[in-house]
Coordinates of C-alpha atoms in Angstrom, one line a residue:
X1 CA 13.1 -25.0 -12.9
X2 CA 11.7 -23.7 -9.6
X3 CA 10.3 -25.8 -6.7
X4 CA 6.7 -25.2 -7.9
X5 CA 7.5 -26.4 -11.4
X6 CA 7.5 -22.9 -13.1
X7 CA 10.6 -22.1 -15.1
X8 CA 12.8 -19.5 -13.4
X9 CA 12.8 -17.3 -16.5
X10 CA 9.0 -17.3 -16.5
X11 CA 8.9 -16.3 -12.8
X12 CA 11.4 -13.5 -13.5
X13 CA 9.3 -12.2 -16.5
X14 CA 6.1 -12.3 -14.4
X15 CA 7.8 -10.4 -11.5
X16 CA 9.2 -7.9 -14.0
X17 CA 5.7 -7.3 -15.5
X18 CA 4.2 -6.8 -12.0
X19 CA 7.0 -4.4 -11.1
X20 CA 6.4 -2.3 -14.2
X21 CA 2.6 -2.6 -14.0
X22 CA 1.8 -1.7 -10.4
X23 CA 3.2 -0.7 -7.1
X24 CA 4.2 -3.5 -4.7
X25 CA 7.0 -5.7 -3.5
X26 CA 8.3 -6.5 -7.0
X27 CA 8.6 -2.8 -7.9
X28 CA 10.3 -2.0 -4.6
X29 CA 12.9 -4.7 -5.3
X30 CA 13.5 -3.4 -8.9
X31 CA 14.0 0.2 -7.6
X32 CA 16.5 -1.0 -5.0
X33 CA 18.4 -3.0 -7.7
X34 CA 18.6 0.1 -9.9
X35 CA 19.7 2.3 -7.0
X36 CA 22.4 -0.2 -6.1
X37 CA 23.7 -0.3 -9.6
X38 CA 23.8 3.5 -9.9
X39 CA 25.3 4.1 -6.5
X40 CA 28.1 1.5 -7.0
X41 CA 28.9 2.9 -10.4
X42 CA 29.0 6.5 -9.2
X43 CA 31.1 5.5 -6.2
X44 CA 33.6 3.7 -8.5
X45 CA 33.8 6.7 -10.8
X46 CA 34.3 9.2 -8.0
X47 CA 36.7 7.0 -6.1
X48 CA 38.9 6.4 -9.1
X49 CA 39.5 10.1 -9.3
X50 CA 40.9 10.1 -5.7
X51 CA 42.9 7.0 -5.4
X52 CA 44.4 4.3 -7.6
X53 CA 45.2 1.7 -5.0
X54 CA 43.5 -1.5 -4.1
X55 CA 41.3 0.4 -1.6
X56 CA 39.2 1.7 -4.5
X57 CA 37.0 -1.4 -4.2
X58 CA 35.7 -0.2 -0.9
X59 CA 33.8 2.6 -2.6
X60 CA 31.3 0.6 -4.7
X61 CA 31.3 -2.1 -1.9
X62 CA 30.2 0.5 0.6
X63 CA 27.6 2.0 -1.7
X64 CA 26.0 -1.4 -2.1
X65 CA 25.8 -2.0 1.6
X66 CA 23.9 1.2 2.5
X67 CA 21.3 1.6 -0.2
X68 CA 17.8 1.2 1.2
X69 CA 14.3 1.7 -0.1
X70 CA 13.9 4.9 2.0
X71 CA 16.1 7.9 2.5
X72 CA 15.9 7.5 6.2
X73 CA 16.9 3.9 6.1
X74 CA 19.9 4.8 3.9
X75 CA 21.0 7.6 6.3
X76 CA 20.7 5.3 9.3
X77 CA 22.6 2.4 7.7
X78 CA 25.2 4.8 6.3
X79 CA 26.0 6.3 9.7
X80 CA 26.2 2.9 11.3
X81 CA 28.3 1.4 8.5
X82 CA 30.8 4.3 8.5
X83 CA 31.1 4.1 12.3
X84 CA 31.7 0.3 12.1
X85 CA 34.3 0.6 9.5
X86 CA 36.1 3.4 11.3
X87 CA 36.2 1.4 14.5
X88 CA 37.4 -1.7 12.6
X89 CA 40.1 0.2 11.0
X90 CA 41.2 1.7 14.3
X91 CA 41.4 -1.7 15.9
X92 CA 43.4 -3.0 12.9
X93 CA 45.7 0.0 13.1
X94 CA 46.2 -0.5 16.8
X95 CA 48.1 -3.7 16.0
X96 CA 49.4 -3.0 12.5
X97 CA 50.9 0.4 13.3
X98 CA 52.5 -0.8 16.6
X99 CA 53.7 -4.5 16.6
X100 CA 52.9 -5.1 12.9
X101 CA 50.7 -7.9 11.3
X102 CA 51.7 -10.6 13.8
X103 CA 49.9 -13.9 13.8
X104 CA 49.7 -14.0 17.5
X105 CA 48.0 -10.6 17.7
X106 CA 45.5 -11.4 15.1
X107 CA 43.1 -13.5 17.2
X108 CA 43.3 -11.1 20.1
X109 CA 42.2 -8.0 18.2
X110 CA 39.7 -10.1 16.2
X111 CA 38.0 -11.3 19.4
X112 CA 37.8 -7.6 20.5
X113 CA 36.3 -6.6 17.1
X114 CA 33.8 -9.5 17.2
X115 CA 32.7 -8.5 20.7
X116 CA 32.2 -4.9 19.8
X117 CA 30.2 -5.9 16.7
X118 CA 27.4 -7.2 19.0
X119 CA 26.7 -3.7 20.4
X120 CA 23.0 -3.2 19.6
X121 CA 23.4 0.3 18.1
X122 CA 25.4 -1.1 15.1
X123 CA 22.6 -3.4 14.1
X124 CA 23.4 -5.5 11.1
X125 CA 26.4 -3.3 10.3
X126 CA 28.1 -4.6 13.5
X127 CA 29.5 -7.5 11.5
X128 CA 31.6 -5.0 9.4
X129 CA 33.8 -4.3 12.4
X130 CA 35.6 -7.7 12.5
X131 CA 35.4 -7.9 8.7
X132 CA 37.3 -4.7 8.3
X133 CA 39.7 -5.5 11.1
X134 CA 40.6 -8.9 9.5
X135 CA 40.8 -7.6 6.0
X136 CA 43.1 -4.6 7.0
X137 CA 45.4 -6.8 9.0
X138 CA 45.6 -9.8 6.7
X139 CA 45.9 -7.6 3.6
X140 CA 48.6 -5.4 5.0
X141 CA 46.5 -2.2 5.0
X142 CA 46.8 -1.8 8.7
X143 CA 50.5 -1.5 8.5
X144 CA 50.2 1.9 6.7
X145 CA 48.5 4.9 8.0
X146 CA 48.1 6.2 4.4
X147 CA 46.4 3.0 3.2
X148 CA 44.1 3.1 6.2
X149 CA 43.2 6.7 5.3
X150 CA 42.5 5.7 1.7
X151 CA 40.2 2.9 2.9
X152 CA 38.2 5.2 5.1
X153 CA 38.0 7.8 2.3
X154 CA 36.6 5.2 -0.1
X155 CA 34.1 4.1 2.5
X156 CA 32.9 7.7 2.9
X157 CA 32.8 8.1 -0.9
X158 CA 30.7 5.0 -1.3
X159 CA 28.3 6.0 1.5
X160 CA 27.9 9.5 0.1
X161 CA 27.2 8.2 -3.4
X162 CA 24.5 5.9 -1.9
X163 CA 22.9 8.7 0.0
X164 CA 23.0 10.9 -3.1
X165 CA 21.2 8.3 -5.2
X166 CA 18.7 7.6 -2.5
X167 CA 17.9 11.4 -2.4
X168 CA 17.6 11.6 -6.2
X169 CA 15.3 8.5 -6.3
X170 CA 13.5 9.2 -3.1
X171 CA 10.2 7.1 -2.8
X172 CA 7.0 8.9 -3.4
X173 CA 5.1 9.9 -0.3
X174 CA 1.9 7.8 -0.4
X175 CA -0.4 6.7 2.4
X176 CA -2.4 4.2 0.4
X177 CA -0.6 1.1 1.9
X178 CA -1.1 2.4 5.4
X179 CA -4.8 3.2 4.7
X180 CA -5.4 -0.2 3.2
X181 CA -3.9 -1.9 6.3
X182 CA -6.5 -0.1 8.4
X183 CA -9.4 -0.8 6.0
X184 CA -8.4 -4.5 5.7
X185 CA -8.5 -4.7 9.5
X186 CA -11.9 -3.2 9.5
X187 CA -13.1 -5.5 6.8
X188 CA -12.0 -8.6 8.7
X189 CA -13.9 -7.4 11.8
X190 CA -17.0 -6.7 9.6
X191 CA -16.9 -10.2 8.0
X192 CA -16.6 -12.0 11.3
X193 CA -19.4 -9.8 12.8
X194 CA -21.7 -10.6 9.9
X195 CA -20.9 -14.3 10.1
X196 CA -21.7 -14.3 13.8
X197 CA -25.0 -12.5 13.1
X198 CA -26.0 -15.1 10.5
X199 CA -25.1 -17.9 12.9
X200 CA -27.0 -16.4 15.8
X201 CA -30.0 -15.8 13.6
X202 CA -30.1 -19.6 12.9
X203 CA -30.4 -20.3 16.6
X204 CA -28.3 -22.6 18.8
X205 CA -27.4 -24.9 15.9
X206 CA -25.9 -21.9 14.0
X207 CA -23.6 -20.8 16.8
X208 CA -20.1 -22.0 15.9
X209 CA -18.4 -20.3 18.8
X210 CA -15.1 -22.3 18.6
X211 CA -14.5 -21.3 15.0
X212 CA -15.5 -17.7 15.7
X213 CA -13.0 -17.6 18.5
X214 CA -10.2 -18.9 16.3
X215 CA -10.9 -16.2 13.7
X216 CA -11.1 -13.5 16.4
X217 CA -7.7 -14.6 17.8
X218 CA -6.2 -14.0 14.3
X219 CA -6.8 -10.2 14.7
X220 CA -3.7 -10.0 16.9
X221 CA -1.6 -10.8 13.9
X222 CA -3.7 -8.4 11.7
X223 CA -2.9 -5.6 14.1
X224 CA 0.8 -6.3 14.0
X225 CA 0.8 -6.4 10.2
X226 CA -1.1 -3.1 10.1
X227 CA 1.4 -1.4 12.4
X228 CA 4.3 -2.7 10.3
X229 CA 2.6 -1.2 7.2
X230 CA 2.2 2.2 8.9
X231 CA 5.8 2.1 10.2
X232 CA 7.1 1.3 6.7
X233 CA 5.2 4.4 5.3
X234 CA 6.5 6.5 8.2
X235 CA 10.1 5.5 7.3
X236 CA 9.5 6.5 3.7
X237 CA 8.4 9.9 4.8
X238 CA 11.3 10.7 7.3
X239 CA 14.1 12.8 5.7
X240 CA 12.3 12.4 2.3
X241 CA 13.0 15.6 0.2
X242 CA 9.5 15.1 -1.4
X243 CA 8.1 16.3 1.9
X244 CA 8.8 19.8 0.7
X245 CA 6.2 19.3 -2.0
X246 CA 3.8 17.1 0.0
X247 CA 3.6 19.6 2.9
X248 CA 3.4 18.9 6.7
X249 CA 0.1 16.9 6.6
X250 CA 1.9 13.6 6.4
X251 CA 2.7 13.4 10.2
X252 CA -1.0 14.0 11.1
X253 CA -2.1 11.4 8.6
X254 CA 0.2 8.7 10.0
X255 CA -1.0 9.5 13.5
X256 CA -4.5 8.9 12.4
X257 CA -3.7 5.6 10.9
X258 CA -2.0 4.4 14.1
X259 CA -4.9 5.6 16.2
X260 CA -7.4 3.7 14.0
X261 CA -5.3 0.6 14.3
X262 CA -5.4 1.0 18.1
X263 CA -9.1 1.5 18.1
X264 CA -9.7 -1.5 15.8
X265 CA -7.4 -3.6 18.0
X266 CA -9.4 -2.7 21.1
X267 CA -12.6 -3.5 19.1
X268 CA -11.1 -6.9 18.2
X269 CA -10.4 -7.6 21.9
X270 CA -14.1 -7.0 22.6
X271 CA -15.0 -9.4 19.8
X272 CA -12.6 -11.9 21.2
X273 CA -14.2 -11.6 24.6
X274 CA -17.6 -12.0 23.0
X275 CA -16.6 -15.2 21.1
X276 CA -14.9 -16.6 24.2
X277 CA -18.1 -16.0 26.3
X278 CA -20.2 -17.7 23.6
X279 CA -17.9 -20.7 23.5
X280 CA -17.9 -21.1 27.3
X281 CA -21.7 -20.9 27.3
X282 CA -21.9 -23.5 24.5
X283 CA -19.6 -25.8 26.5
X284 CA -21.7 -25.5 29.6
X285 CA -25.1 -26.9 30.6
X286 CA -28.1 -26.4 28.4
X287 CA -29.9 -24.3 30.9
X288 CA -27.0 -21.8 30.8
X289 CA -26.9 -21.4 27.1
X290 CA -28.5 -18.4 25.3
X291 CA -32.1 -18.8 24.3
X292 CA -33.3 -18.6 20.7
X293 CA -35.0 -15.3 21.4
X294 CA -31.8 -13.7 22.8
X295 CA -29.7 -15.0 19.9
X296 CA -32.1 -13.2 17.5
X297 CA -31.6 -10.0 19.4
X298 CA -27.8 -10.5 19.4
X299 CA -27.9 -11.1 15.7
X300 CA -29.4 -7.7 15.1
X301 CA -26.8 -6.1 17.3
X302 CA -24.0 -7.9 15.5
X303 CA -25.4 -6.9 12.1
X304 CA -25.3 -3.3 13.3
X305 CA -21.6 -3.8 14.3
X306 CA -20.9 -5.2 10.9
X307 CA -22.6 -2.1 9.3
X308 CA -20.4 0.1 11.4
X309 CA -17.2 -1.6 10.3
X310 CA -18.4 -1.3 6.7
X311 CA -18.9 2.4 7.3
X312 CA -15.2 2.7 8.3
X313 CA -14.3 1.4 4.9
X314 CA -16.9 3.3 2.8
X315 CA -16.3 6.6 4.5
X316 CA -12.5 6.1 4.5
X317 CA -12.4 7.1 8.1
X318 CA -8.5 7.2 8.4
X319 CA -8.5 10.1 6.0
X320 CA -10.9 12.1 8.2
X321 CA -10.2 14.4 11.1
X322 CA -13.4 13.4 12.9
X323 CA -16.0 10.6 12.8
X324 CA -18.1 10.7 9.6
X325 CA -21.8 11.2 9.7
X326 CA -22.3 7.7 8.2
X327 CA -20.3 6.0 10.9
X328 CA -22.0 8.0 13.7
X329 CA -25.4 7.0 12.3
X330 CA -24.5 3.3 12.1
X331 CA -23.2 3.4 15.7
X332 CA -26.4 5.2 16.8
X333 CA -28.4 2.5 15.1
X334 CA -26.4 -0.2 16.9
X335 CA -27.0 1.4 20.3
X336 CA -30.7 1.6 19.6
X337 CA -30.7 -2.2 19.0
X338 CA -28.7 -2.6 22.1
X339 CA -31.4 -0.8 24.0
X340 CA -34.0 -3.1 22.5
X341 CA -32.0 -6.2 23.4
X342 CA -31.7 -4.9 27.0
X343 CA -35.5 -4.4 27.1
X344 CA -35.9 -8.0 25.9
X345 CA -33.6 -9.2 28.8
X346 CA -35.9 -7.4 31.3
X347 CA -38.6 -10.0 30.4
X348 CA -36.2 -12.9 30.8
X349 CA -37.7 -15.5 33.2
X350 CA -34.5 -17.4 33.7
X351 CA -32.3 -15.2 36.0
X352 CA -29.2 -17.4 35.7
X353 CA -28.9 -16.4 32.0
X354 CA -29.0 -12.6 32.6
X355 CA -25.3 -12.2 33.5
X356 CA -24.4 -14.0 30.3
X357 CA -26.6 -11.8 28.2
X358 CA -25.4 -8.6 29.9
X359 CA -21.8 -9.6 29.3
X360 CA -22.3 -10.2 25.6
X361 CA -24.1 -6.9 25.1
X362 CA -21.5 -5.0 27.1
X363 CA -18.7 -6.3 24.8
X364 CA -20.6 -5.0 21.7
X365 CA -21.3 -1.7 23.4
X366 CA -17.6 -1.2 24.2
X367 CA -16.9 -2.0 20.6
X368 CA -19.2 0.8 19.5
X369 CA -17.5 3.2 21.9
X370 CA -14.1 2.4 20.3
X371 CA -15.4 3.1 16.8
X372 CA -16.9 6.4 17.7
X373 CA -14.2 7.7 19.9
X374 CA -12.7 10.5 17.8
X375 CA -10.5 12.1 20.5
X376 CA -8.1 9.1 21.0
X377 CA -7.4 9.2 17.3
X378 CA -5.8 12.5 17.6
X379 CA -3.5 11.7 20.5
X380 CA -2.1 8.4 19.5

């Protein structure tokens, strides 16, 4: 029974159904499990044809350690793993082939292996350096150059089998996850803009600036998650043999996604600035708070901003090489409403409120500029 009261077998069955029924985390885990089983079995079969000693176990062991969801990840981990094992074996041989497996020498060489294992380049594979060093010395492998050679050969066999399986079962090149990360970001900005428009339309009582500011702050995490999704897709593409079928367009697409994330992140900062200004005004004196008339004008401007974010989703902007006609029209409408709001400000009889109004409208105007800036999208 799991912590939430659902039997473990039921959870496994549900996860298996999700893995077979649709793409997602469960399917990725299932594919990695299958890859590991195939790679380890192949490594054992190949290794058994080369050696018959106890070093054979390093072949399937190595295969299990370097299998990754992407070809690039497997290549990267394989290189680091083999380098770590070679270094660990050399350190073990330095003692085993000279003074022998002496107890007094063991902690000295192990301290050196542990220290080298923290070199950043090795990453998570750095821990293999002291592991191999300790195993080779304590198991007697380090006392024989032939056994050390067999160990390294099995490590290479296991890594090669893992790479072969990863190439054979290379992940499909898809951009939907990256695209959805961008569109979800846009949807979040749309929902907040629409909520703020409704609140401003209700007047001062509808302005919930503190809550809006909290929601706007959350877009920092949204941007980080979106970048992670795009980076994950980029890793799936690198060194993927399916690129030969997919063509060279993948690199351009991923640049567009990153550029849209940057544009939406800058838009979110303007929204954050707007909510912060509203919250500061709400905390101030009554004479410095926005009037009902201006809040109505601001509501229209924010509605147009929400429409523009909706256009990003509807027109699937990340897939386009330039701004769509729909988004351009929504932004033009928003700027028209900005001009109307500015004309309303010109009739304001309370000068102390003008800087506040101007600041709020400037934030929205900059937001529009980010959404309609096609050129930065190409250079990011």
